[in-house]
CSV table of C-alpha atoms in Angstrom, one decimal:
chain,number,residue,atom,x,y,z
V,1,MET,CA,124.9,30.6,155.1
V,2,ARG,CA,121.4,29.1,155.1
V,3,ILE,CA,121.0,25.6,153.6
V,4,ALA,CA,117.6,23.9,153.1
V,5,THR,CA,116.7,20.5,151.9
V,6,MET,CA,113.4,18.9,150.9
V,7,ASN,CA,112.2,15.7,149.3
V,8,ILE,CA,109.9,17.6,146.9
V,9,GLN,CA,108.2,14.5,145.6
V,10,ASN,CA,107.8,15.9,142.1
V,11,LEU,CA,107.1,19.5,141.1
V,12,PHE,CA,104.4,19.4,138.4
V,13,HIS,CA,103.7,15.8,137.4
V,14,ARG,CA,104.2,12.4,138.9
V,15,ASP,CA,104.7,8.9,137.4
V,16,LEU,CA,101.6,6.7,137.2
V,17,SER,CA,103.5,4.0,139.1
V,18,PHE,CA,102.8,5.9,142.3
V,19,LEU,CA,99.1,5.5,141.7
V,20,ARG,CA,99.5,1.8,141.0
V,21,GLN,CA,101.2,1.5,144.4
V,22,ASN,CA,97.8,2.5,146.0
V,23,ALA,CA,95.8,0.2,143.8
V,24,SER,CA,94.7,-2.0,146.7
V,25,LYS,CA,93.4,1.0,148.7
V,26,ASN,CA,91.5,2.3,145.7
V,27,LEU,CA,90.0,-1.1,145.0
V,28,GLN,CA,88.7,-1.3,148.6
V,29,ASP,CA,87.2,2.2,148.3
V,30,TRP,CA,85.5,1.3,145.0
V,31,MET,CA,84.1,-1.9,146.5
V,32,GLU,CA,82.6,-0.1,149.5
V,33,GLU,CA,81.0,2.5,147.2
V,34,PHE,CA,79.7,-0.1,144.9
V,35,GLN,CA,78.1,-2.0,147.8
V,36,SER,CA,76.5,1.1,149.2
V,37,LEU,CA,74.9,1.9,145.8
V,38,LEU,CA,73.8,-1.7,145.4
V,39,LYS,CA,71.8,-1.6,148.6
V,40,ASN,CA,69.7,1.3,147.3
V,41,PRO,CA,66.4,-0.3,145.9
V,42,ASN,CA,65.5,3.0,144.1
V,43,LYS,CA,68.5,3.7,141.9
V,44,GLU,CA,68.5,6.8,139.8
V,45,HIS,CA,70.1,7.2,136.4
V,46,GLN,CA,73.2,8.9,137.8
V,47,GLU,CA,73.7,6.1,140.4
V,48,LEU,CA,73.4,3.4,137.7
V,49,GLY,CA,76.0,5.3,135.7
V,50,ARG,CA,78.4,5.4,138.7
V,51,MET,CA,77.9,1.7,139.2
V,52,ARG,CA,79.0,1.0,135.6
V,53,GLU,CA,82.1,3.2,136.2
V,54,LEU,CA,82.9,1.3,139.3
V,55,ALA,CA,82.4,-2.1,137.6
V,56,PHE,CA,84.8,-1.1,134.9
V,57,LEU,CA,87.4,0.1,137.5
V,58,MET,CA,87.1,-3.1,139.5
V,59,GLY,CA,87.5,-5.2,136.3
V,60,PHE,CA,84.0,-6.5,136.2
V,61,SER,CA,83.2,-4.9,132.8
V,62,PRO,CA,83.9,-7.1,129.7
V,63,GLN,CA,84.9,-4.0,127.8
V,64,ALA,CA,88.1,-4.7,125.8
V,65,THR,CA,91.2,-2.8,126.9
V,66,GLU,CA,93.3,-3.4,123.8
V,67,PRO,CA,94.5,-0.1,122.1
V,68,PHE,CA,92.8,1.1,119.0
V,69,LEU,CA,96.2,2.0,117.5
V,70,THR,CA,99.8,2.4,118.4
V,71,LEU,CA,101.7,5.7,118.3
V,72,ARG,CA,105.4,5.4,117.5
V,73,GLN,CA,108.2,7.9,117.1
V,74,LYS,CA,110.7,7.5,114.3
V,75,GLY,CA,113.2,10.1,113.3
V,76,GLY,CA,111.5,12.8,115.3
V,77,HIS,CA,108.1,12.2,113.6
V,78,LEU,CA,105.0,10.4,114.9
V,79,TYR,CA,103.5,7.5,113.1
V,80,VAL,CA,100.2,5.7,113.6
V,81,LYS,CA,99.7,1.9,113.3
V,82,PRO,CA,96.0,0.9,113.4
V,83,LEU,CA,95.2,-2.2,115.3
V,84,GLY,CA,95.7,-5.2,113.1
V,85,GLY,CA,97.0,-3.1,110.3
V,86,GLU,CA,100.4,-2.9,108.7
V,87,ARG,CA,100.5,0.5,107.0
V,88,GLN,CA,101.9,3.4,109.1
V,89,THR,CA,100.5,6.9,108.5
V,90,ARG,CA,102.3,9.9,109.8
V,91,ALA,CA,100.3,11.8,112.4
V,92,THR,CA,100.2,15.3,111.1
V,93,GLU,CA,97.6,18.0,110.5
V,94,ARG,CA,97.7,17.2,106.8
V,95,VAL,CA,96.1,13.8,107.2
V,96,GLY,CA,93.6,15.1,109.8
V,97,TRP,CA,94.5,12.5,112.4
V,98,ASN,CA,92.7,12.6,115.8
V,99,GLY,CA,93.4,10.2,118.6
V,100,TRP,CA,94.5,9.8,122.2
V,101,VAL,CA,97.7,8.9,123.9
V,102,GLU,CA,98.0,7.2,127.3
V,103,LEU,CA,100.3,9.4,129.5
V,104,ARG,CA,102.9,8.0,131.9
V,105,THR,CA,102.4,10.8,134.4
V,106,TYR,CA,99.5,12.7,136.0
V,107,PRO,CA,99.5,16.4,137.1
V,108,LEU,CA,99.9,17.3,140.8
V,109,ASP,CA,97.4,19.4,142.7
V,110,GLU,CA,98.3,23.1,142.7
V,111,LYS,CA,97.6,23.5,146.4
V,112,HIS,CA,100.2,20.9,147.3
V,113,ARG,CA,102.8,22.6,145.1
V,114,ASN,CA,102.0,26.0,146.7
V,115,ALA,CA,102.4,24.5,150.2
V,116,LYS,CA,105.9,23.3,149.3
V,117,VAL,CA,106.7,26.8,147.9
V,118,GLU,CA,105.5,28.4,151.1
V,119,CYS,CA,107.9,26.2,153.1
V,120,ILE,CA,110.8,27.2,150.9
V,121,ALA,CA,109.9,30.8,151.1
V,122,LYS,CA,109.7,30.6,154.9
V,123,ALA,CA,113.2,29.2,155.0
V,124,ASN,CA,114.5,31.7,152.5
V,125,PRO,CA,117.7,29.7,151.9
V,126,ASP,CA,120.9,30.6,150.1
V,127,ILE,CA,121.3,26.9,149.0
V,128,LEU,CA,118.4,24.7,148.3
V,129,VAL,CA,118.8,20.9,147.7
V,130,LEU,CA,115.8,18.9,146.4
V,131,GLN,CA,115.2,15.2,145.9
V,132,GLU,CA,112.7,13.5,143.5
V,133,VAL,CA,112.6,16.2,140.9
V,134,GLU,CA,111.1,14.9,137.6
V,135,ASP,CA,113.1,16.8,135.0
V,136,ARG,CA,115.2,19.8,134.2
V,137,ALA,CA,112.4,21.7,132.4
V,138,SER,CA,110.1,21.4,135.4
V,139,LEU,CA,112.9,22.7,137.7
V,140,SER,CA,113.5,25.7,135.5
V,141,ASP,CA,109.8,26.6,135.5
V,142,PHE,CA,109.5,26.0,139.3
V,143,ASN,CA,112.5,28.3,139.9
V,144,ARG,CA,111.3,31.1,137.6
V,145,ASP,CA,107.5,31.0,138.1
V,146,TYR,CA,107.1,29.9,141.7
V,147,LEU,CA,110.2,30.5,143.7
V,148,GLY,CA,111.2,33.8,142.0
V,149,PRO,CA,108.1,35.8,142.9
V,150,LYS,CA,108.2,34.5,146.5
V,151,LEU,CA,111.8,35.1,147.2
V,152,GLY,CA,112.2,38.4,145.3
V,153,GLY,CA,114.1,36.7,142.5
V,154,ALA,CA,114.8,33.3,141.2
V,155,PHE,CA,117.9,31.3,142.2
V,156,GLU,CA,120.8,32.4,140.1
V,157,GLN,CA,122.4,29.0,139.6
V,158,TRP,CA,120.7,25.6,139.5
V,159,LEU,CA,121.6,22.1,138.4
V,160,PHE,CA,119.5,19.0,137.8
V,161,THR,CA,121.0,15.6,137.8
V,162,GLU,CA,119.2,12.5,136.6
V,163,GLY,CA,120.1,9.1,138.1
V,164,ASN,CA,119.2,5.5,137.5
V,165,ASP,CA,115.5,5.8,138.2
V,166,ASN,CA,113.5,4.7,135.1
V,167,ARG,CA,110.9,7.4,135.9
V,168,GLY,CA,113.4,10.1,135.3
V,169,LEU,CA,113.5,11.3,138.9
V,170,GLY,CA,116.7,13.0,140.1
V,171,HIS,CA,118.3,15.5,142.4
V,172,ALA,CA,118.6,19.3,142.1
V,173,ILE,CA,120.6,22.1,143.8
V,174,LEU,CA,119.9,25.8,143.5
V,175,THR,CA,122.1,28.6,144.8
V,176,ARG,CA,121.9,32.4,145.0
V,177,ASN,CA,123.4,35.4,146.9
V,178,GLY,CA,126.9,34.8,145.6
V,179,TYR,CA,127.0,31.0,146.3
V,180,ARG,CA,128.4,29.3,143.2
V,181,ILE,CA,128.2,25.6,142.0
V,182,VAL,CA,131.7,24.8,140.9
V,183,GLY,CA,131.8,21.0,140.9
V,184,PHE,CA,129.6,17.9,140.5
V,185,GLN,CA,130.4,14.3,140.9
V,186,PRO,CA,127.8,11.6,140.1
V,187,HIS,CA,127.7,8.2,141.8
V,188,ALA,CA,125.1,6.5,139.6
V,189,HIS,CA,127.7,4.0,138.5
V,190,GLU,CA,128.1,2.5,141.9
V,191,ARG,CA,127.1,-1.2,142.2
V,192,ASP,CA,125.8,-3.2,145.2
V,193,ARG,CA,126.9,-6.7,146.3
V,194,GLU,CA,124.6,-8.3,143.7
V,195,GLY,CA,126.0,-6.2,140.8
V,196,LYS,CA,122.9,-4.0,140.6
V,197,ASP,CA,122.6,-0.2,140.9
V,198,LEU,CA,123.4,0.8,144.4
V,199,PHE,CA,121.6,4.1,144.3
V,200,GLU,CA,118.2,4.1,142.7
V,201,MET,CA,118.3,7.8,142.1
V,202,ASP,CA,122.0,8.5,142.2
V,203,CYS,CA,123.7,10.2,145.1
V,204,PRO,CA,125.3,13.3,143.6
V,205,GLU,CA,128.2,15.2,145.3
V,206,TYR,CA,128.1,19.0,144.7
V,207,THR,CA,130.9,21.4,145.4
V,208,VAL,CA,129.8,25.0,146.3
V,209,VAL,CA,132.0,28.0,146.9
V,210,THR,CA,130.7,30.7,149.3
V,211,PRO,CA,131.0,34.5,148.6
V,212,THR,CA,134.0,34.5,151.0
V,213,GLY,CA,135.8,31.7,149.1
V,214,ASP,CA,135.1,28.8,151.4
V,215,GLU,CA,134.4,25.5,149.8
V,216,LEU,CA,131.5,23.3,150.8
V,217,THR,CA,130.6,19.7,149.7
V,218,ILE,CA,127.0,18.7,149.7
V,219,ILE,CA,125.9,15.1,149.1
V,220,SER,CA,122.2,14.7,148.2
V,221,ALA,CA,120.9,11.3,149.1
V,222,ARG,CA,117.7,9.4,148.6
V,223,PHE,CA,118.1,5.9,150.0
V,224,GLN,CA,116.0,2.8,149.1
V,225,GLN,CA,112.5,2.9,150.5
V,226,ASP,CA,110.7,-0.1,151.8
V,227,GLY,CA,108.1,-1.5,149.4
V,228,LYS,CA,104.9,-3.5,150.1
V,229,ASP,CA,105.9,-6.5,152.3
V,230,LEU,CA,109.5,-5.8,151.4
V,231,ASP,CA,112.3,-4.6,153.8
V,232,PHE,CA,115.3,-3.0,152.1
V,233,GLY,CA,117.2,-2.4,155.4
V,234,GLY,CA,120.2,-4.2,154.1
V,235,LYS,CA,120.3,-2.1,150.9
V,236,ARG,CA,120.0,1.1,152.9
V,237,LYS,CA,122.9,0.0,155.2
V,238,GLU,CA,125.0,-0.7,152.1
V,239,GLN,CA,124.1,2.8,150.7
V,240,ALA,CA,125.0,4.4,154.1
V,241,GLN,CA,128.4,2.6,154.1
V,242,LYS,CA,129.2,3.9,150.6
V,243,VAL,CA,128.2,7.5,151.5
V,244,ARG,CA,130.4,7.2,154.6
V,245,THR,CA,133.4,6.4,152.3
V,246,TYR,CA,132.7,9.6,150.4
V,247,CYS,CA,132.8,11.5,153.7
V,248,ASP,CA,136.0,9.8,154.8
V,249,ARG,CA,137.6,10.7,151.5
V,250,LEU,CA,136.7,14.3,152.0
V,251,LEU,CA,138.0,14.4,155.5
V,252,MET,CA,141.3,12.8,154.4
V,253,GLN,CA,141.5,15.8,152.0
V,254,GLU,CA,141.0,18.1,155.0
V,255,LYS,CA,137.7,19.4,153.7
V,256,LYS,CA,135.8,20.3,156.8
V,257,GLY,CA,132.6,21.6,155.2
V,258,ILE,CA,130.5,18.5,154.5
V,259,VAL,CA,126.7,18.2,154.4
V,260,VAL,CA,124.7,15.0,153.7
V,261,CYS,CA,121.0,15.7,153.2
V,262,GLY,CA,117.9,14.0,151.9
V,263,THR,CA,115.6,11.0,152.6
V,264,LEU,CA,117.5,8.2,154.2
V,265,GLY,CA,114.5,6.0,154.7
V,266,GLU,CA,115.2,5.0,158.3
V,267,VAL,CA,115.0,6.3,161.8
V,268,SER,CA,118.2,7.7,163.2
V,269,TYR,CA,118.5,5.0,165.8
V,270,GLY,CA,118.1,2.2,163.3
V,271,ASP,CA,121.0,-0.1,162.4
V,272,CYS,CA,120.9,0.9,158.8
V,273,LEU,CA,122.2,4.4,159.4
V,274,ARG,CA,124.9,3.4,161.9
V,275,PRO,CA,127.7,3.9,159.4
V,276,LEU,CA,126.7,7.6,159.1
V,277,LEU,CA,125.5,8.4,162.6
V,278,GLY,CA,127.2,5.9,164.8
V,279,ASP,CA,130.4,7.7,165.7
V,280,LYS,CA,129.1,11.3,165.5
V,281,THR,CA,131.4,12.3,162.6
V,282,LEU,CA,128.2,13.6,161.1
V,283,ARG,CA,125.7,15.4,163.3
V,284,ASP,CA,121.9,15.6,162.9
V,285,LEU,CA,119.8,18.7,163.4
V,286,PRO,CA,117.9,17.4,166.5
V,287,ASP,CA,121.3,17.1,168.2
V,288,HIS,CA,121.5,20.9,168.2
V,289,LEU,CA,120.0,22.9,171.0
V,290,ARG,CA,118.9,25.7,168.7
V,291,LEU,CA,116.3,23.6,166.8
V,292,GLU,CA,113.4,25.8,167.8
V,293,THR,CA,110.9,25.9,165.0
V,294,VAL,CA,108.4,23.3,163.8
V,295,ASN,CA,105.8,25.3,161.8
V,296,GLY,CA,106.7,28.3,163.9
V,297,ILE,CA,106.1,26.5,167.2
V,298,ARG,CA,109.0,26.4,169.7
V,299,GLN,CA,110.0,22.8,170.2
V,300,ASN,CA,113.0,22.4,172.5
V,301,LYS,CA,112.3,18.7,173.3
V,302,LEU,CA,112.6,17.4,169.8
V,303,SER,CA,114.9,14.4,169.8
V,304,ASN,CA,115.8,11.4,167.6
V,305,ASN,CA,113.2,9.0,169.1
V,306,GLU,CA,110.3,11.4,169.7
V,307,SER,CA,107.3,12.3,167.5
V,308,ILE,CA,106.8,16.0,167.8
V,309,GLY,CA,104.4,18.0,165.6
V,310,GLY,CA,103.8,15.0,163.4
V,311,TRP,CA,107.5,14.2,162.6
V,312,LEU,CA,106.8,10.6,163.3
V,313,ALA,CA,109.7,8.2,162.7
V,314,LYS,CA,111.5,10.8,160.6
V,315,HIS,CA,113.3,9.7,157.5
V,316,ASP,CA,114.6,13.1,156.3
V,317,TYR,CA,117.9,14.5,157.4
V,318,LEU,CA,120.3,17.4,157.2
V,319,LEU,CA,123.6,16.0,158.5
V,320,SER,CA,126.7,18.1,158.8
V,321,SER,CA,130.4,17.7,159.8
V,322,VAL,CA,131.3,18.7,163.3
V,323,PRO,CA,132.9,22.0,162.4
V,324,LEU,CA,129.8,23.1,160.5
V,325,HIS,CA,127.4,21.7,163.2
V,326,THR,CA,129.1,23.6,166.0
V,327,GLY,CA,128.7,26.8,164.0
V,328,ILE,CA,124.9,26.4,163.6
V,329,GLN,CA,123.2,29.6,164.7
V,330,GLN,CA,119.7,28.5,164.1
V,331,CYS,CA,117.9,25.6,162.5
V,332,GLY,CA,114.3,24.3,162.0
V,333,VAL,CA,111.8,22.2,160.3
V,334,HIS,CA,108.8,23.3,158.2
V,335,PHE,CA,106.0,21.0,157.3
V,336,PRO,CA,103.9,21.8,154.2
V,337,SER,CA,100.3,22.8,155.2
V,338,VAL,CA,97.2,22.7,153.0
V,339,LEU,CA,94.1,24.9,153.4
V,340,ARG,CA,91.0,22.7,153.3
V,341,GLU,CA,87.6,24.2,152.4
V,342,ARG,CA,85.7,21.6,154.3
V,343,GLU,CA,87.6,22.7,157.4
V,344,GLY,CA,86.5,26.3,157.0
V,345,GLY,CA,89.7,27.4,155.4
V,346,LYS,CA,91.7,26.5,158.5
V,347,CYS,CA,95.4,25.8,158.1
V,348,LEU,CA,96.0,22.3,159.4
V,349,PHE,CA,99.4,21.2,160.6
V,350,PRO,CA,100.7,17.7,161.2
V,351,GLY,CA,99.7,16.3,164.5
V,352,SER,CA,96.0,16.7,163.7
V,353,SER,CA,94.3,13.5,162.8
V,354,LYS,CA,92.3,15.2,160.1
V,355,ASN,CA,95.4,16.5,158.3
V,356,ARG,CA,96.4,13.3,156.4
V,357,VAL,CA,97.5,15.2,153.3
V,358,SER,CA,100.0,17.5,155.0
V,359,ALA,CA,101.3,14.8,157.4
V,360,SER,CA,102.2,12.6,154.4
V,361,MET,CA,104.3,15.3,152.8
V,362,PRO,CA,108.0,15.3,153.7
V,363,PRO,CA,109.2,18.4,155.7
V,364,LEU,CA,111.7,21.0,154.7
V,365,LEU,CA,114.8,21.1,156.9
V,366,TRP,CA,117.0,24.2,157.2
V,367,ALA,CA,120.0,25.5,159.1
V,368,ASP,CA,122.1,28.7,159.4
V,369,PHE,CA,125.8,27.8,159.4
V,370,LYS,CA,128.5,30.2,160.5
V,371,LEU,CA,131.6,29.7,158.4
């Protein structure tokens, strides 16, 4: 039985809030470009136009940013309210309305999506668990149009679960080769000590039955990430403690096949993950001697506190209960790699200082379990 997990970081489109998180970096780049153009005494028409664009992006332009109209949805129909007007006109072909709508998402680059697909195809899993999937329709298209051709057929069963994230991000599980999803338990209702949502993106618990009739419980987690100048270590520890209670409940029910996977937002030796990793009830992949592949390169010295092949301060995990962990036949890590034209089409892997794009993409973790 091969299980793989990956924080996919959206399939086709991503919320604009991710761009706003990088606003300070963009502003710095714009200022540097503006200053370089400003120093040129003989500016051409194209350069002057670029300076106007940069001035607008940096907020120097006095151009108004108020909308020309507001587009609303009522009863399944679209209505237009002109700025300062009271009358609403339905936006249909009959009235000949033309306009624009500000989107909440932006499309992802095809090459990054293909890099993720290649990782999944390399692992060729029976069970695939994904975090940060934007919606059910995208998962369906991704399974049919991208994974299907690469794997010789799409996953037969799949389930998308949306959590508390206001961007709609959620978790997904896909199975094939006779592995069936027979149960699902959400934990989006859990509250932290302050009465707020404990899990930003839920922490679903899936029950899967193998072709031989064995039962497996998979918990997909995506713990709180640190923000700019904010440390959510306390929140992550509270999340880890809650997930540990789920595992203890399953062990009390004599369920030995337990997997906890996803982005836990902390290094394995950090205090936040002590409830999950402290007593070795759940074991991590680097604890296993058969972790041999990082982008196809044999790495026998990969450990919890080392940076090998770009896996710096890893935050992604594939934990398993002791009976499952002792039955691991092989396991590995695949990093998405992107072909760059300016590098002569060379495939760059993490560990190279030039490969910032690939190194920033979460890896895919996989393991072969003998039941």
